[in-house]
Amino acid sequence: MTQVHMIGAGMIPMGKHRQSSYSGLAVPAVLTALKSAGIAPKDVQSVACGHAFGGMLTAQRIVKEVGIGTVPMVNVDNACSGGATALSLGTRDILEGRAEVVLVIGVDKLTQFGGGTLPLVAEDPEVQQGMVMPAVYGMRARRFLHDRNETPATLAEVSVKARRHGKANPFAQFREDTTVEAVLASRPIADPLTLLQCCPTGDGAAAVVLVSDAYRKKLGAAGVRIAASILHAGQATSGFRNMLHPDISYHSAHDAYEQAGFGPEDLDLAELHDAFTIAELVYYEALGFCPEGEAGIFLKSGRSTYGGDLVVNPSGGLLAKGHPVGCSGVAQAVEVFWHLTGQAGARQVPDAKRALTHVTGGGIAGMDHGACTVHLFEASA
C-alpha cells in the first residue's frame, strides 16, 4: 500500500477579513501551498474542501480562480471538524488509488454573522434549551473545578500559554501576552469561562498538497508522512454523559496510535481543539498526554510547552490563532508541516519529528461531539 505525504502547505493570517469572499480568503492559501509543493494547478487530480458556512460548491468557486477544473471535488461540512475531515478524505483518495495529487482546503468566514455564538441547528432539543457551545464548555469547566479540586486560575493558565505561543506566530489573530489576572478579569461569558478563555470568531483559510509516495519520490520533494488518519462520529446516548471523558476523542486517539504504530510518548508537538480553555485540559487526558486526573498538574508543571514533554498548540491554538471552524483542521496540518520541515520560524519546536492534530465537531443532542478527527504525522524519510 502506498504512503501519503504532505509536500506543500499555505495559510493566510487569521482575522476579520470582512471584505473578502470565500474564494478571496482561500486562493492565496492555495497558491502558496501549490508553490511550496513545486506543482502546477494542472497537476492536481482531486480536491477536498472543508467548511461549515461557505454555501454550495465552495471548492469549485475557489479553485476555478486558479485554473483547476474537471477533477473530482468534494465539499465537506462536519462542523469544526470539516477541514480535518477533508484531509482524511484526501488521504483516503490516495490510499485507495483514486489520485496521486490531492489539494485539501479549509476555509470559513465567521464575520458574516456579525458576532455572537455560532448558529446551531434549531431543531436540536439541547440547542432549544440554550445549549450553545460556550454553555457546554462552561458546564465542563464547572465539573472540572469540582471534581479535580482546581481553581479558575488553572483554566486561565491555558490562555496565558496560548497567547505566549501565539505571540511568535505571524498567522495568529492575537499576538500579545496576557496574565492570569487579566484572563480572569475579562468579561464573563459562561461561568466560569471569561472572554479570554474563549476562541475568537474570525475568518481564515489554509491548504495542503497531498501526494502518493511514488509521486513524492518522482519530485524528489521533502515532506511529512501521514502516519494515521482517523475519523469517528459520536455515539448518541440518552443517559449520563461524563463531560470530562469525551469517549469520541479517547477512541479516536487510541485508533490513531494503533494505526501509526507509535504513541503519545513519541510526539514532539500537538495541535488540539482548544476552543475553550477547559477543552485543552480535557484533551490532555483523552489524547494520552497524561493520566486521567492529572491535566492541571501537566499544565502547571510546564510539560505542555517548550522544554516539556511535548509542545501543545505551538501556533497559539484556537485561543490565540483563531477558529474559523472549517479552516481549523487544515490550519493545524499546515502548522505541523512547518514544524516537521523546519520552517516554523521563531516558534519552531526543536528537532520535531512526530506530531498529532485533533479536532472535534459540533454540538448535537446526546453526543460528546458529532465528529472527531485525529491525524498523526512524521517527517518523511
Coordinates of C-alpha atoms in Angstrom, one line a residue:
M1 CA 0.0 0.0 0.0
T2 CA 1.2 3.5 -0.8
Q3 CA 2.0 6.1 1.8
V4 CA 0.6 9.6 1.8
H5 CA 2.8 12.7 2.3
M6 CA 2.1 16.4 2.6
I7 CA 4.6 18.2 0.4
G8 CA 3.2 21.8 0.4
A9 CA 1.2 24.0 2.7
G10 CA -0.2 27.5 2.9
M11 CA -2.3 29.7 5.2
I12 CA -3.4 33.3 5.5
P13 CA -3.3 35.2 8.7
M14 CA -6.4 34.5 10.8
G15 CA -8.5 37.6 11.5
K16 CA -11.5 39.6 10.5
H17 CA -11.5 39.8 6.7
R18 CA -14.9 41.3 6.3
Q19 CA -14.5 42.4 2.7
S20 CA -13.2 39.0 1.4
S21 CA -15.3 36.3 -0.3
Y22 CA -14.6 32.6 0.4
S23 CA -12.5 32.4 -2.8
G24 CA -10.8 35.6 -1.8
L25 CA -9.8 34.0 1.5
A26 CA -8.7 30.7 0.1
V27 CA -7.0 31.4 -3.2
P28 CA -3.8 32.9 -1.5
A29 CA -3.5 29.8 0.7
V30 CA -4.0 27.5 -2.3
L31 CA -1.4 29.3 -4.4
T32 CA 1.1 29.2 -1.5
A33 CA 0.5 25.5 -1.0
L34 CA 1.0 24.7 -4.7
K35 CA 4.1 26.8 -4.9
S36 CA 5.7 25.2 -1.8
A37 CA 4.9 21.8 -3.3
G38 CA 6.5 22.7 -6.6
I39 CA 3.5 21.7 -8.6
A40 CA 1.1 23.5 -11.0
P41 CA -2.7 23.7 -10.8
K42 CA -2.9 21.2 -13.8
D43 CA -1.2 18.6 -11.7
V44 CA -4.0 18.4 -9.1
Q45 CA -6.1 15.3 -9.5
S46 CA -8.7 15.7 -6.7
V47 CA -9.9 18.5 -4.4
A48 CA -11.4 18.2 -0.9
C49 CA -12.7 21.4 0.8
G50 CA -13.8 21.6 4.4
H51 CA -16.1 24.4 5.6
A52 CA -19.2 25.0 7.7
F53 CA -20.8 28.1 6.3
G54 CA -19.5 28.5 2.8
G55 CA -22.6 27.5 0.9
M56 CA -22.9 25.4 -2.2
L57 CA -19.9 24.5 -4.3
T58 CA -17.3 26.2 -2.2
A59 CA -14.4 24.2 -3.6
Q60 CA -15.4 24.9 -7.2
R61 CA -15.8 28.6 -6.5
I62 CA -12.3 28.7 -5.1
V63 CA -10.2 26.6 -7.5
K64 CA -11.8 27.9 -10.7
E65 CA -9.8 31.1 -9.8
V66 CA -6.5 29.2 -10.2
G67 CA -7.5 27.2 -13.2
I68 CA -8.4 23.9 -11.6
G69 CA -11.4 22.1 -13.2
T70 CA -12.9 18.8 -14.3
V71 CA -11.3 16.8 -11.5
P72 CA -13.4 15.3 -8.6
M73 CA -14.2 17.9 -5.9
V74 CA -15.9 17.2 -2.6
N75 CA -17.2 19.8 -0.2
V76 CA -17.3 18.7 3.4
D77 CA -19.4 20.1 6.3
N78 CA -18.5 18.4 9.5
A79 CA -18.8 21.4 11.8
C80 CA -15.4 22.3 13.4
S81 CA -14.0 19.0 12.1
G82 CA -14.8 19.9 8.4
G83 CA -11.2 20.8 7.4
A84 CA -9.8 17.8 9.2
T85 CA -12.4 15.6 7.5
A86 CA -11.4 16.9 4.1
L87 CA -7.8 16.0 5.0
S88 CA -9.0 12.5 5.9
L89 CA -10.9 12.2 2.6
G90 CA -7.9 13.4 0.6
T91 CA -5.7 10.8 2.4
R92 CA -8.2 8.1 1.6
D93 CA -8.2 9.2 -2.1
I94 CA -4.5 8.4 -2.4
L95 CA -4.5 5.3 -0.2
E96 CA -7.3 3.8 -2.3
G97 CA -5.6 4.7 -5.6
R98 CA -8.1 7.3 -6.9
A99 CA -5.5 10.1 -7.1
E100 CA -1.8 10.8 -6.7
V101 CA -2.1 14.5 -6.1
V102 CA -4.8 15.9 -3.9
L103 CA -5.4 19.6 -2.9
V104 CA -7.1 19.9 0.6
I105 CA -8.6 23.3 1.6
G106 CA -10.1 24.5 4.8
V107 CA -12.0 27.8 4.8
D108 CA -14.6 29.7 6.7
K109 CA -15.8 33.3 7.2
L110 CA -17.4 33.9 10.6
T111 CA -17.6 37.7 10.3
Q112 CA -20.6 37.1 8.0
F113 CA -22.7 36.5 11.2
G114 CA -21.8 39.8 12.8
G115 CA -20.7 38.4 16.2
G116 CA -22.1 36.2 18.9
T117 CA -22.1 32.4 19.2
L118 CA -22.1 30.2 16.1
P119 CA -25.6 29.3 14.8
L120 CA -26.6 25.7 15.6
V121 CA -29.4 23.6 14.3
A122 CA -32.6 25.0 15.8
E123 CA -34.4 21.6 15.7
D124 CA -31.9 20.1 18.1
P125 CA -33.6 19.6 21.5
E126 CA -30.5 20.6 23.5
V127 CA -30.0 23.7 21.4
Q128 CA -33.6 24.6 22.1
Q129 CA -32.7 24.6 25.8
G130 CA -29.9 27.1 25.2
M131 CA -27.0 24.6 24.9
V132 CA -24.8 26.8 22.7
M133 CA -21.1 25.9 22.7
P134 CA -19.9 28.4 25.5
A135 CA -22.6 26.9 27.7
V136 CA -21.4 23.3 27.0
Y137 CA -17.8 24.1 27.8
G138 CA -18.9 26.2 30.8
M139 CA -20.5 23.1 32.2
R140 CA -17.4 21.1 31.5
A141 CA -15.3 23.7 33.3
R142 CA -17.5 23.8 36.3
R143 CA -17.4 20.0 36.6
F144 CA -13.6 20.1 36.2
L145 CA -13.2 22.6 39.0
H146 CA -15.5 20.5 41.3
D147 CA -14.0 17.0 40.5
R148 CA -10.4 18.0 40.4
N149 CA -10.3 20.5 43.2
E150 CA -8.8 23.1 40.9
T151 CA -9.3 26.8 40.8
P152 CA -10.3 29.1 37.9
A153 CA -6.6 30.2 37.7
T154 CA -5.8 26.8 36.3
L155 CA -8.2 27.4 33.4
A156 CA -6.7 30.9 32.9
E157 CA -3.2 29.5 32.6
V158 CA -4.2 27.7 29.4
S159 CA -4.9 31.1 27.9
V160 CA -1.7 32.5 29.2
K161 CA 0.3 29.7 27.4
A162 CA -1.8 30.1 24.2
R163 CA -1.1 33.8 24.0
R164 CA 2.6 33.3 24.7
H165 CA 2.9 30.8 21.9
G166 CA 0.7 32.9 19.6
K167 CA 3.0 35.9 20.1
A168 CA 5.6 34.1 17.9
N169 CA 3.0 33.2 15.1
P170 CA 2.5 35.8 12.4
F171 CA -0.7 34.0 11.4
A172 CA -2.3 34.3 14.8
Q173 CA -5.2 36.6 15.4
F174 CA -3.9 37.5 18.9
R175 CA -0.2 38.2 19.3
E176 CA 0.1 39.7 22.8
D177 CA 1.0 38.2 26.1
T178 CA -1.6 38.1 28.8
T179 CA -1.7 37.2 32.5
V180 CA -3.9 35.0 34.7
E181 CA -5.3 38.1 36.4
A182 CA -6.2 39.7 33.0
V183 CA -7.9 36.5 31.8
L184 CA -9.9 36.1 35.0
A185 CA -10.9 39.8 34.9
S186 CA -12.2 39.7 31.3
R187 CA -15.9 39.8 30.6
P188 CA -17.9 36.8 31.9
I189 CA -19.2 34.5 29.1
A190 CA -20.4 31.2 30.6
D191 CA -19.4 30.8 34.2
P192 CA -16.6 30.1 35.0
L193 CA -15.3 30.9 31.5
T194 CA -14.4 34.5 30.7
L195 CA -13.9 36.2 27.3
L196 CA -10.1 35.4 27.1
Q197 CA -10.9 31.8 27.7
C198 CA -13.0 31.5 24.5
C199 CA -11.6 31.3 21.0
P200 CA -12.2 34.4 18.9
T201 CA -14.5 34.4 15.9
G202 CA -12.8 35.3 12.6
D203 CA -12.1 34.3 9.1
G204 CA -9.3 32.2 7.6
A205 CA -8.1 29.7 5.0
A206 CA -5.5 27.0 4.8
A207 CA -4.4 24.5 2.2
V208 CA -2.1 21.5 1.9
V209 CA -1.0 19.3 -1.0
L210 CA -1.0 15.5 -0.5
V211 CA 0.8 13.1 -2.8
S212 CA 1.5 9.4 -3.0
D213 CA 4.9 8.0 -2.0
A214 CA 5.8 7.3 -5.6
Y215 CA 4.8 10.9 -6.7
R216 CA 6.9 12.4 -3.9
K217 CA 9.9 10.4 -4.9
K218 CA 9.5 11.4 -8.5
L219 CA 9.5 15.0 -7.5
G220 CA 12.4 14.5 -5.0
A221 CA 10.3 16.5 -2.5
A222 CA 10.8 16.7 1.2
G223 CA 7.6 16.3 3.2
V224 CA 5.6 15.0 6.1
R225 CA 4.1 11.5 6.1
I226 CA 0.5 11.0 7.3
A227 CA 1.0 8.1 9.7
A228 CA -2.6 7.8 10.8
S229 CA -5.9 9.4 9.7
I230 CA -8.9 8.6 11.9
L231 CA -12.4 9.9 11.6
H232 CA -15.2 9.0 14.1
A233 CA -18.8 10.1 14.7
G234 CA -20.3 10.4 18.1
Q235 CA -22.5 7.8 19.7
A236 CA -25.8 9.1 21.0
T237 CA -27.0 8.2 24.5
S238 CA -29.9 9.3 26.5
G239 CA -28.2 8.5 29.8
F240 CA -25.5 10.1 31.8
R241 CA -22.5 11.6 29.9
N242 CA -19.2 12.2 31.7
M243 CA -18.3 15.7 30.5
L244 CA -14.6 15.1 31.4
H245 CA -14.4 11.9 29.5
P246 CA -15.3 12.5 25.8
D247 CA -15.4 9.0 24.5
I248 CA -15.1 10.1 20.9
S249 CA -11.7 11.7 21.5
Y250 CA -10.4 8.8 23.6
H251 CA -11.5 6.3 20.9
S252 CA -10.1 8.3 18.0
A253 CA -6.7 8.8 19.7
H254 CA -6.5 5.1 20.5
D255 CA -7.2 4.1 16.9
A256 CA -4.8 6.7 15.6
Y257 CA -1.9 5.5 17.8
E258 CA -2.6 1.9 16.8
Q259 CA -2.7 2.7 13.1
A260 CA 0.5 4.7 13.3
G261 CA 2.5 2.3 15.4
F262 CA 3.6 5.0 17.9
G263 CA 2.1 6.7 20.9
P264 CA 1.8 9.9 22.7
E265 CA 5.2 9.5 24.4
D266 CA 6.8 9.7 20.9
L267 CA 5.2 13.1 20.0
D268 CA 7.1 16.4 19.8
L269 CA 4.1 18.6 19.3
A270 CA 0.4 18.6 19.0
E271 CA -2.3 20.9 17.7
L272 CA -5.5 20.1 19.6
H273 CA -9.0 21.6 19.7
D274 CA -8.7 24.3 22.4
A275 CA -11.9 26.2 21.5
F276 CA -12.2 27.0 25.2
T277 CA -9.6 26.7 28.0
I278 CA -11.2 23.7 29.6
A279 CA -11.1 21.8 26.3
E280 CA -7.3 21.7 26.3
L281 CA -7.2 20.3 29.8
V282 CA -9.7 17.6 29.0
Y283 CA -7.9 16.6 25.8
Y284 CA -4.5 16.3 27.5
E285 CA -6.1 13.2 29.2
A286 CA -8.1 12.0 26.2
L287 CA -5.1 12.1 23.9
G288 CA -2.9 10.2 26.4
F289 CA -0.5 13.1 27.2
C290 CA -1.0 12.5 30.9
P291 CA -3.0 10.1 33.2
E292 CA -6.7 10.9 33.9
G293 CA -7.0 13.4 36.8
E294 CA -3.6 15.0 36.1
A295 CA -4.3 17.6 33.4
G296 CA -3.9 20.5 35.8
I297 CA -0.5 19.2 37.0
F298 CA 0.6 18.6 33.4
L299 CA -0.2 22.2 32.5
K300 CA 1.2 23.9 35.6
S301 CA 4.4 21.9 35.6
G302 CA 5.3 23.2 32.1
R303 CA 5.0 19.8 30.4
S304 CA 2.9 21.1 27.6
T305 CA 5.1 23.9 26.4
Y306 CA 8.7 24.3 25.1
G307 CA 11.1 22.3 27.2
G308 CA 8.3 20.0 28.4
D309 CA 7.1 16.5 27.3
L310 CA 5.7 18.0 24.1
V311 CA 4.6 21.4 22.8
V312 CA 0.8 21.7 22.7
N313 CA -0.5 24.2 20.3
P314 CA 2.8 26.0 19.3
S315 CA 0.6 28.0 16.9
G316 CA -1.2 29.6 19.9
G317 CA -4.1 27.2 19.2
L318 CA -7.6 28.2 18.6
L319 CA -7.5 30.5 21.6
A320 CA -4.8 32.7 20.0
K321 CA -4.6 31.8 16.4
G322 CA -8.4 31.9 16.0
H323 CA -11.0 29.3 15.0
P324 CA -12.6 29.8 11.5
V325 CA -14.4 26.5 12.1
G326 CA -14.0 24.5 8.8
C327 CA -10.5 26.0 8.3
S328 CA -9.0 24.9 11.6
G329 CA -8.3 21.2 10.9
V330 CA -6.3 22.1 7.8
A331 CA -4.6 25.0 9.5
Q332 CA -3.4 22.6 12.2
A333 CA -1.9 20.4 9.4
V334 CA -0.1 23.4 8.0
E335 CA 1.4 24.2 11.4
V336 CA 2.6 20.6 11.7
F337 CA 4.1 20.7 8.2
W338 CA 6.1 23.8 9.0
H339 CA 7.5 22.3 12.2
L340 CA 8.3 18.9 10.8
T341 CA 10.1 20.5 7.9
G342 CA 11.9 23.1 10.0
Q343 CA 10.0 26.1 8.6
A344 CA 8.2 27.4 11.7
G345 CA 10.5 30.3 12.4
A346 CA 10.6 31.7 15.9
R347 CA 8.1 29.2 17.3
Q348 CA 10.0 26.2 15.8
V349 CA 9.8 23.1 18.1
P350 CA 13.5 21.9 18.2
D351 CA 14.2 18.6 16.3
A352 CA 10.5 17.9 15.7
K353 CA 9.9 14.6 14.1
R354 CA 6.4 13.5 15.1
A355 CA 3.1 15.4 15.7
L356 CA -0.6 15.0 16.3
T357 CA -3.6 17.1 15.2
H358 CA -7.0 16.7 16.8
V359 CA -10.3 18.5 16.1
T360 CA -13.8 17.8 17.2
G361 CA -17.0 19.0 15.5
G362 CA -20.4 20.1 16.6
G363 CA -22.8 20.2 19.4
I364 CA -25.6 17.6 19.0
A365 CA -28.1 16.2 21.5
G366 CA -27.0 13.1 23.3
M367 CA -23.4 13.2 22.0
D368 CA -20.0 14.3 23.2
H369 CA -19.4 15.7 19.7
G370 CA -20.8 14.9 16.3
A371 CA -17.3 14.2 14.8
C372 CA -13.7 13.8 15.8
T373 CA -10.7 13.6 13.6
V374 CA -7.1 12.7 14.7
H375 CA -4.1 12.7 12.4
L376 CA -0.6 11.6 13.2
F377 CA 2.4 12.8 11.2
E378 CA 6.1 12.2 11.0
A379 CA 8.8 13.7 8.9
S380 CA 9.2 11.9 5.6
A381 CA 12.2 9.6 5.3

